[in-house]
Coordinates of C-alpha atoms in Angstrom, one line a residue:
V1 CA 89.3 100.8 99.0
L2 CA 91.4 101.9 96.1
N3 CA 91.7 101.8 92.3
E4 CA 94.8 99.6 91.7
D5 CA 95.3 101.0 88.2
D6 CA 95.9 104.7 89.1
E7 CA 99.0 106.2 90.6
Y8 CA 97.6 106.8 94.1
G9 CA 96.4 103.2 94.3
K10 CA 99.8 101.9 93.1
L11 CA 101.5 104.0 95.7
L12 CA 99.4 102.6 98.5
L13 CA 99.9 99.0 97.3
S14 CA 103.6 99.6 97.1
H15 CA 103.6 100.8 100.7
A16 CA 101.6 97.8 101.9
R17 CA 103.9 95.3 100.2
R18 CA 107.0 97.0 101.4
H19 CA 105.9 96.7 105.0
G20 CA 104.4 93.1 104.7
F21 CA 100.8 94.3 105.2
E22 CA 98.1 92.2 103.5
L23 CA 95.8 94.7 101.8
V24 CA 92.3 93.3 100.9
N25 CA 90.8 95.7 98.3
C26 CA 87.0 96.1 98.6
Y27 CA 86.6 98.3 95.5
Q28 CA 83.6 97.2 93.6
R29 CA 84.1 97.4 89.8
T30 CA 80.7 97.4 88.0
S31 CA 80.6 97.3 84.3
S32 CA 79.7 101.0 84.1
R33 CA 82.7 101.9 86.2
R34 CA 85.0 99.8 84.0
Q35 CA 83.7 101.6 81.0
E36 CA 84.3 105.0 82.8
E37 CA 87.8 104.0 83.8
R38 CA 88.6 102.9 80.2
R39 CA 87.4 106.3 78.9
S40 CA 89.4 108.2 81.6
T41 CA 92.6 106.4 80.8
N42 CA 92.5 108.3 77.4
D43 CA 92.3 111.6 79.2
E44 CA 95.4 113.7 79.9
E45 CA 95.0 113.2 83.7
G46 CA 94.7 109.4 83.4
S47 CA 92.3 107.2 85.4
N48 CA 91.3 110.0 87.8
S49 CA 87.6 110.5 87.3
N50 CA 85.5 111.7 90.3
S51 CA 84.0 108.3 91.2
T52 CA 86.8 105.8 90.1
S53 CA 90.1 107.3 91.3
T54 CA 91.7 106.4 94.6
G55 CA 90.9 108.8 97.3
H56 CA 93.6 111.3 98.2
C57 CA 94.0 114.4 100.3
A58 CA 96.2 117.5 100.1
V59 CA 97.3 118.8 103.5
I60 CA 98.4 122.4 104.0
V61 CA 100.4 122.9 107.2
S62 CA 101.2 126.3 108.7
N63 CA 102.3 127.1 112.2
G64 CA 101.2 123.7 113.4
E65 CA 97.7 124.0 112.0
R66 CA 96.4 122.0 109.1
S67 CA 93.9 122.5 106.3
F68 CA 92.6 119.5 104.3
M69 CA 91.5 119.3 100.7
T70 CA 90.0 115.9 100.3
H71 CA 88.9 113.9 97.2
L72 CA 87.0 110.8 98.3
G73 CA 87.1 109.0 94.9
V74 CA 86.1 105.4 95.2
V75 CA 85.5 105.8 98.9
S76 CA 82.4 107.9 98.1
T77 CA 80.7 104.7 96.7
F78 CA 82.1 102.3 99.3
R79 CA 79.4 100.6 101.5
A80 CA 79.4 98.3 104.4
D81 CA 78.1 95.4 102.3
H82 CA 81.2 95.6 100.2
V83 CA 83.3 94.3 103.2
D84 CA 84.3 90.7 102.8
V85 CA 82.5 89.4 105.9
D86 CA 82.9 85.7 104.9
G87 CA 86.6 86.2 104.6
I88 CA 86.8 87.7 108.1
L89 CA 84.6 85.0 109.6
S90 CA 86.4 82.1 107.9
G91 CA 89.8 83.4 108.9
S92 CA 91.1 83.6 105.3
I93 CA 92.0 87.2 105.7
L94 CA 93.6 86.6 109.1
A95 CA 95.5 83.6 107.9
T96 CA 97.2 85.6 105.2
C97 CA 98.4 88.1 107.8
D98 CA 99.8 85.4 110.2
D99 CA 103.5 84.6 109.8
D100 CA 103.7 82.7 113.0
A101 CA 104.2 79.0 112.1
T102 CA 102.8 77.9 115.4
N103 CA 99.5 79.5 114.6
K104 CA 99.1 78.4 110.9
T105 CA 97.0 75.3 111.8
T106 CA 94.8 77.2 114.3
S107 CA 91.4 78.3 113.2
S108 CA 90.4 82.0 113.5
T109 CA 87.8 81.0 116.1
S110 CA 90.7 80.5 118.5
R111 CA 92.0 84.0 118.1
H112 CA 91.1 87.4 119.3
L113 CA 89.7 89.5 116.4
H114 CA 90.0 93.2 116.5
I115 CA 88.1 95.5 114.1
H116 CA 89.2 99.1 113.7
V117 CA 87.0 101.6 111.8
A118 CA 89.0 104.6 110.7
G119 CA 87.4 107.8 109.5
Y120 CA 83.7 107.0 110.0
Y121 CA 82.6 110.4 108.8
N122 CA 84.5 110.0 105.5
I123 CA 82.5 106.9 104.6
A124 CA 78.8 107.7 104.0
G125 CA 78.2 104.1 103.0
F126 CA 78.6 103.2 106.7
F127 CA 75.9 105.7 107.9
D128 CA 72.4 105.1 109.3
G129 CA 72.7 101.6 110.5
R130 CA 74.7 100.1 107.6
L131 CA 78.0 99.7 109.6
K132 CA 75.9 98.6 112.6
G133 CA 74.4 95.8 110.7
L134 CA 77.8 94.6 109.5
L135 CA 79.3 94.6 113.0
E136 CA 76.2 92.8 114.4
K137 CA 76.6 90.1 111.8
I138 CA 80.3 89.6 112.6
L139 CA 79.8 89.6 116.4
L140 CA 76.9 87.2 116.2
Q141 CA 78.8 84.7 114.1
R142 CA 81.8 85.0 116.4
R143 CA 79.6 84.3 119.4
I144 CA 78.0 81.3 117.6
G145 CA 81.5 79.9 117.0
E146 CA 82.4 80.4 120.6
G147 CA 79.3 78.5 121.8
S148 CA 79.6 75.7 119.3
G149 CA 81.3 73.4 121.8
E150 CA 83.4 71.8 119.1
E151 CA 87.1 71.6 119.8
T152 CA 89.7 69.8 117.8
A153 CA 93.5 69.9 117.5
A154 CA 93.1 72.7 115.0
T155 CA 90.1 74.5 116.5
T156 CA 89.4 75.9 119.9
T157 CA 86.2 77.6 121.1
T158 CA 87.8 80.7 122.6
T159 CA 86.7 83.7 120.6
T160 CA 86.7 87.3 121.6
T161 CA 86.1 90.3 119.4
T162 CA 86.7 94.0 120.1
V163 CA 85.9 97.0 118.0
S164 CA 87.5 100.5 117.9
L165 CA 86.3 103.5 115.9
V166 CA 87.7 106.9 115.0
P167 CA 84.9 109.2 113.7
Q168 CA 87.3 112.0 112.6
H169 CA 85.8 115.4 111.9
D170 CA 82.4 115.8 110.5
A171 CA 82.7 118.7 108.1
T172 CA 79.0 119.3 108.2
E173 CA 79.3 119.6 112.1
E174 CA 76.0 117.7 112.4
W175 CA 77.7 114.8 114.1
D176 CA 74.9 112.4 113.1
G177 CA 75.0 109.5 110.6
G178 CA 73.9 107.0 113.3
L179 CA 77.2 107.1 115.3
L180 CA 75.5 107.1 118.7
D181 CA 73.5 104.0 117.8
L182 CA 76.8 102.3 117.1
L183 CA 78.2 102.9 120.5
P184 CA 77.0 99.7 122.3
L185 CA 79.0 97.7 119.6
I186 CA 82.1 99.9 120.1
D187 CA 84.7 99.0 122.8
Y188 CA 87.0 102.0 122.1
L189 CA 85.8 105.2 120.7
I190 CA 88.8 107.4 120.0
L191 CA 88.2 111.2 119.7
S192 CA 90.3 114.3 119.3
E193 CA 89.6 117.3 121.6
Y194 CA 88.5 120.4 119.7
S195 CA 88.7 123.9 121.1
D196 CA 84.9 124.2 121.0
S197 CA 84.1 120.8 122.5
A198 CA 82.5 120.1 125.8
S199 CA 84.7 119.6 128.9
I200 CA 86.2 116.2 129.5
E201 CA 83.8 115.6 132.5
E202 CA 80.8 116.4 130.3
L203 CA 82.0 114.0 127.6
A204 CA 82.4 111.3 130.2
A205 CA 78.9 111.7 131.5
F206 CA 77.4 112.1 128.0
F207 CA 79.0 108.9 126.5
H208 CA 78.3 106.9 129.7
E209 CA 74.6 107.7 129.2
K210 CA 74.7 106.5 125.6
S211 CA 76.7 103.3 126.2
C212 CA 78.0 102.2 129.6
T213 CA 80.3 99.6 128.0
T214 CA 82.2 101.9 125.7
C215 CA 85.6 103.2 126.7
V216 CA 86.1 106.7 125.2
V217 CA 89.7 107.8 124.6
V218 CA 90.3 111.5 124.0
T219 CA 93.6 112.8 122.7
L220 CA 94.6 116.2 124.0
G221 CA 97.5 117.1 121.7
S222 CA 100.7 118.1 123.5
R223 CA 98.9 117.5 126.9
G224 CA 98.6 113.7 126.3
A225 CA 95.3 111.7 126.4
V226 CA 92.6 110.5 128.8
A227 CA 90.4 107.4 129.0
L228 CA 86.8 107.8 130.1
K229 CA 84.5 105.0 131.3
D230 CA 81.7 104.6 133.8
G231 CA 81.0 108.4 133.5
K232 CA 84.4 109.4 134.8
I233 CA 88.1 109.7 133.9
V234 CA 89.7 106.3 134.5
H235 CA 93.2 107.1 133.3
T236 CA 95.3 110.0 132.1
Q237 CA 98.7 110.1 130.3
K238 CA 100.9 113.0 129.7
A239 CA 102.8 113.3 126.4
P240 CA 106.4 112.2 126.8
R241 CA 107.6 115.6 125.5
H242 CA 106.0 119.0 125.1
I243 CA 106.4 120.0 121.5
E244 CA 106.0 123.8 121.4
D245 CA 106.3 124.0 117.6
P246 CA 105.5 120.6 116.0
V247 CA 107.3 120.0 112.7
D248 CA 104.2 118.4 111.0
P249 CA 101.1 117.2 112.9
T250 CA 99.9 115.2 109.8
G251 CA 99.2 111.6 110.8
A252 CA 99.6 112.1 114.5
G253 CA 96.0 110.9 115.2
D254 CA 96.6 107.7 113.2
A255 CA 99.9 107.2 114.9
F256 CA 98.3 107.5 118.3
V257 CA 95.7 104.9 117.4
S258 CA 98.3 102.4 116.2
G259 CA 100.2 102.9 119.4
F260 CA 97.1 102.7 121.6
L261 CA 96.0 99.4 120.0
H262 CA 99.5 98.0 120.3
G263 CA 99.6 98.8 124.0
I264 CA 96.1 97.3 124.6
Y265 CA 96.8 94.0 122.9
H266 CA 100.5 93.4 122.7
G267 CA 101.6 90.6 125.1
T268 CA 98.1 90.1 126.6
T269 CA 95.9 87.1 126.6
T270 CA 92.3 87.3 125.5
G271 CA 90.7 84.9 127.9
S272 CA 87.0 84.2 127.4
T273 CA 85.4 87.3 128.9
G274 CA 83.1 88.1 126.0
R275 CA 82.9 90.6 123.2
G276 CA 84.1 93.7 124.7
S277 CA 87.0 92.9 127.0
V278 CA 90.3 91.1 126.9
S279 CA 90.8 91.3 130.6
S280 CA 89.2 89.5 133.6
G281 CA 88.9 92.4 136.0
D282 CA 88.9 96.2 136.5
D283 CA 92.6 96.2 137.6
D284 CA 93.6 94.3 134.4
E285 CA 91.6 96.7 132.3
G286 CA 93.2 99.7 133.9
T287 CA 96.6 98.2 133.2
L288 CA 95.8 97.7 129.6
L289 CA 94.4 101.2 129.2
A290 CA 97.5 102.6 130.8
S291 CA 99.6 100.7 128.3
G292 CA 97.5 101.8 125.4
L293 CA 97.6 105.5 126.3
L294 CA 101.3 105.3 127.0
H295 CA 102.1 103.9 123.6
G296 CA 99.6 106.0 121.8
C297 CA 101.1 109.2 123.2
V298 CA 104.6 108.0 122.4
L299 CA 103.8 107.3 118.7
G300 CA 101.7 110.5 118.4
T301 CA 104.6 112.6 119.7
S302 CA 107.2 110.8 117.5
C303 CA 105.0 111.6 114.5
V304 CA 104.8 115.4 114.9
M305 CA 108.6 115.6 115.3
R306 CA 109.3 114.8 111.6
Q307 CA 108.1 116.0 108.2
G308 CA 105.6 113.7 106.5
A309 CA 102.9 111.3 107.7
S310 CA 104.6 108.1 106.5
V311 CA 108.0 108.4 108.0
P312 CA 108.2 106.1 111.0
A313 CA 110.4 106.8 114.0
S314 CA 113.2 104.3 114.7
K315 CA 112.8 101.8 117.6
D316 CA 115.5 103.7 119.5
E317 CA 113.6 106.9 119.3
I318 CA 110.4 105.2 120.4
D319 CA 112.1 103.5 123.3
A320 CA 113.6 106.8 124.4
L321 CA 110.1 108.4 124.4
V322 CA 108.7 105.5 126.4
D323 CA 111.4 106.0 129.0
A324 CA 110.5 109.6 129.2
C325 CA 107.0 108.7 130.1
T326 CA 108.0 106.2 132.7

């Protein structure tokens, strides 16, 4: 969700194009907003009014600790019903992201679809059942497609859908907004451990009571990460290297998530085991979680070893950290 006409929006678009990432902008321009934007372009600061500018954040790093100054901009008016559900369900969004020629004639109903929600507590338009309704609609339509029984050369009936969510920090510390009601729809809830949080065992019991199907992943900083399910710790992963004085922790959480999802899904088959799993048994699921935590810890560690949140490590650096873990 960004304003493509301001400098922050142009920067994000430039990054996306450079890395071959298809960005679908869900910013809703109403006539009143267009008028506001036209007025603001005449200001000294350009198109940067409170409700129409691309969201941005200033991060102050000192001794490994961070402080954030966040301007939500257009994110403050973004709602779940702005998401292009028809594009997701029809496969048009997926098709633009697929460079594999062997898959270009295959309908999205034959693919595994993963939905990741980043920064739930930054998006008030997702609160109190609005994101829940969106996910329910997508999951229902995917199940209908799976059960249609229609199969052609270009369409198969195998459809699986998984969902991951990172709540991030709730600045109000109320930890509400309907998050717990979402849990039965979430396959992977990814949390950061805070110093005043409950113990890992208490978290495992708490989330199992709220949703027995959700796997909760907790990052532990330099100590690695754990996966919780069925009310217990099901896998632990140490960080590949202990960083006593990280150069810059900015972006480490996002780096972990990207590594975790890569480890969960890369090189695996989806099968037909339903909405919340891409494996056919507990052993397979454990293997996938181990792979996810491994790659998550590797990318999180590589991120804190360099200045800046958008400076990726080289493949050789990542491979060396993987070797350190194994």
